[in-house]
Amino acid sequence: MKAKKKIIIVGATGTMGKYLAGAFEREHEVIRVGTKGGDFQVDITSTESIESLFKKTGSFDALICTAGPTYVGPWKNMTDKEFRKGLEGKLMGQINLVLIGQHHINPKGSFTLITGALTHEPVMNFANASAANGAVEAFVRAAAIELENGVRINAVSPTVIENSPQYFPFFQDIPVTMKQLEYGFRKSVFGANTGQVITPH
């Protein structure tokens, strides 16, 4: 029997986060964090908001992030302003959860960030997400060799998920099931790997 962990899920009011919170709370203490809902609220584009979150949650064993705003739209309409949405949201938002969170996480804890298949298989209208994903994956590999106290970090990189049919028209892949997604996150949170990009299948 695994020891009970205190797991923070950022993005817990979204499709992925809601499912994962339900799956993990049967065995562990889950703290749901959302932009507006959940047990606590956070704006991941604000370092002050992230600092405030960790002061409220206290120390923890694992942090999962399934949040990451990006710009979705035609390339011809892309400007610096639109592109920064993904850089400040999905990229720096997740990076700052780790940079700040490393001072609050328990020894041998873990961070699990979200990327996606768009890193290697771009599709129309998602250039911003592709760029942010690739940068997050590079960050995970680099952070893994410097995090202290046995703290691990990984990313989960799914393709479109079965519970998000609104995105099916953009992808030609077979959707990842929610159970497959869950086990990708379980591998990161409860396994021994670090610096890995885990592809649920």
Steps between C-alpha positions, in 0.01 A plus 500: 500500500645835391526772763230763470625803308390862498448578132430847360325501162519832317232504235272280710182657365588415138430176312830325582542639849147416609545138390841466666376655825220244514739214425765595756280613788397140569850432633656839570430852623422709193500879500306637203629827358329693221487846350159563655383177665656227710629505859738784415536736206812602309598705197803313372609805298563682830793408725328683787192281456714183496688610815166561671374157396790314661471702820139381523558134406813450708751228415397224260623174347400542137383773267319423176428776251245446224454874439670693226328774304620549142381688193300291254443656159629545146868572450422804283333668797787429740674798658743543787202554732329173405823301512579623849179341628663155482839624618355665810237230559601149406875564511582751774190410700618140536865596543411737785295231672828304518738789574283616789364158594848349550518697827177342630513142370594217736820298442455231233194682369412542133386754247300392194442754225280479190620522139351318203545326167505839327868524598591253225183490291380855443154565361340810352413779746712361785849645431503680834427180692766308303766755595399512866489120524850461358640754745327334797649164404850652477448662840398165655816330374720784629328541837522127568879510532497789748199451729617408850384270781398221265226710340398372156344674201333360188258609231199312366446545127163370379338546163135607497306336787170315471316744727580799274307423179497869406865456398454181297470687165851642541673167566531185292607288798302242692399680822677406823256346748464658842632179658812514281545864597465410868770236478735743329467730800525208743831401342635849567362546851563152639784369281874557522561683172610860473566726203268289288226590251232235553270425207172335610386217272 
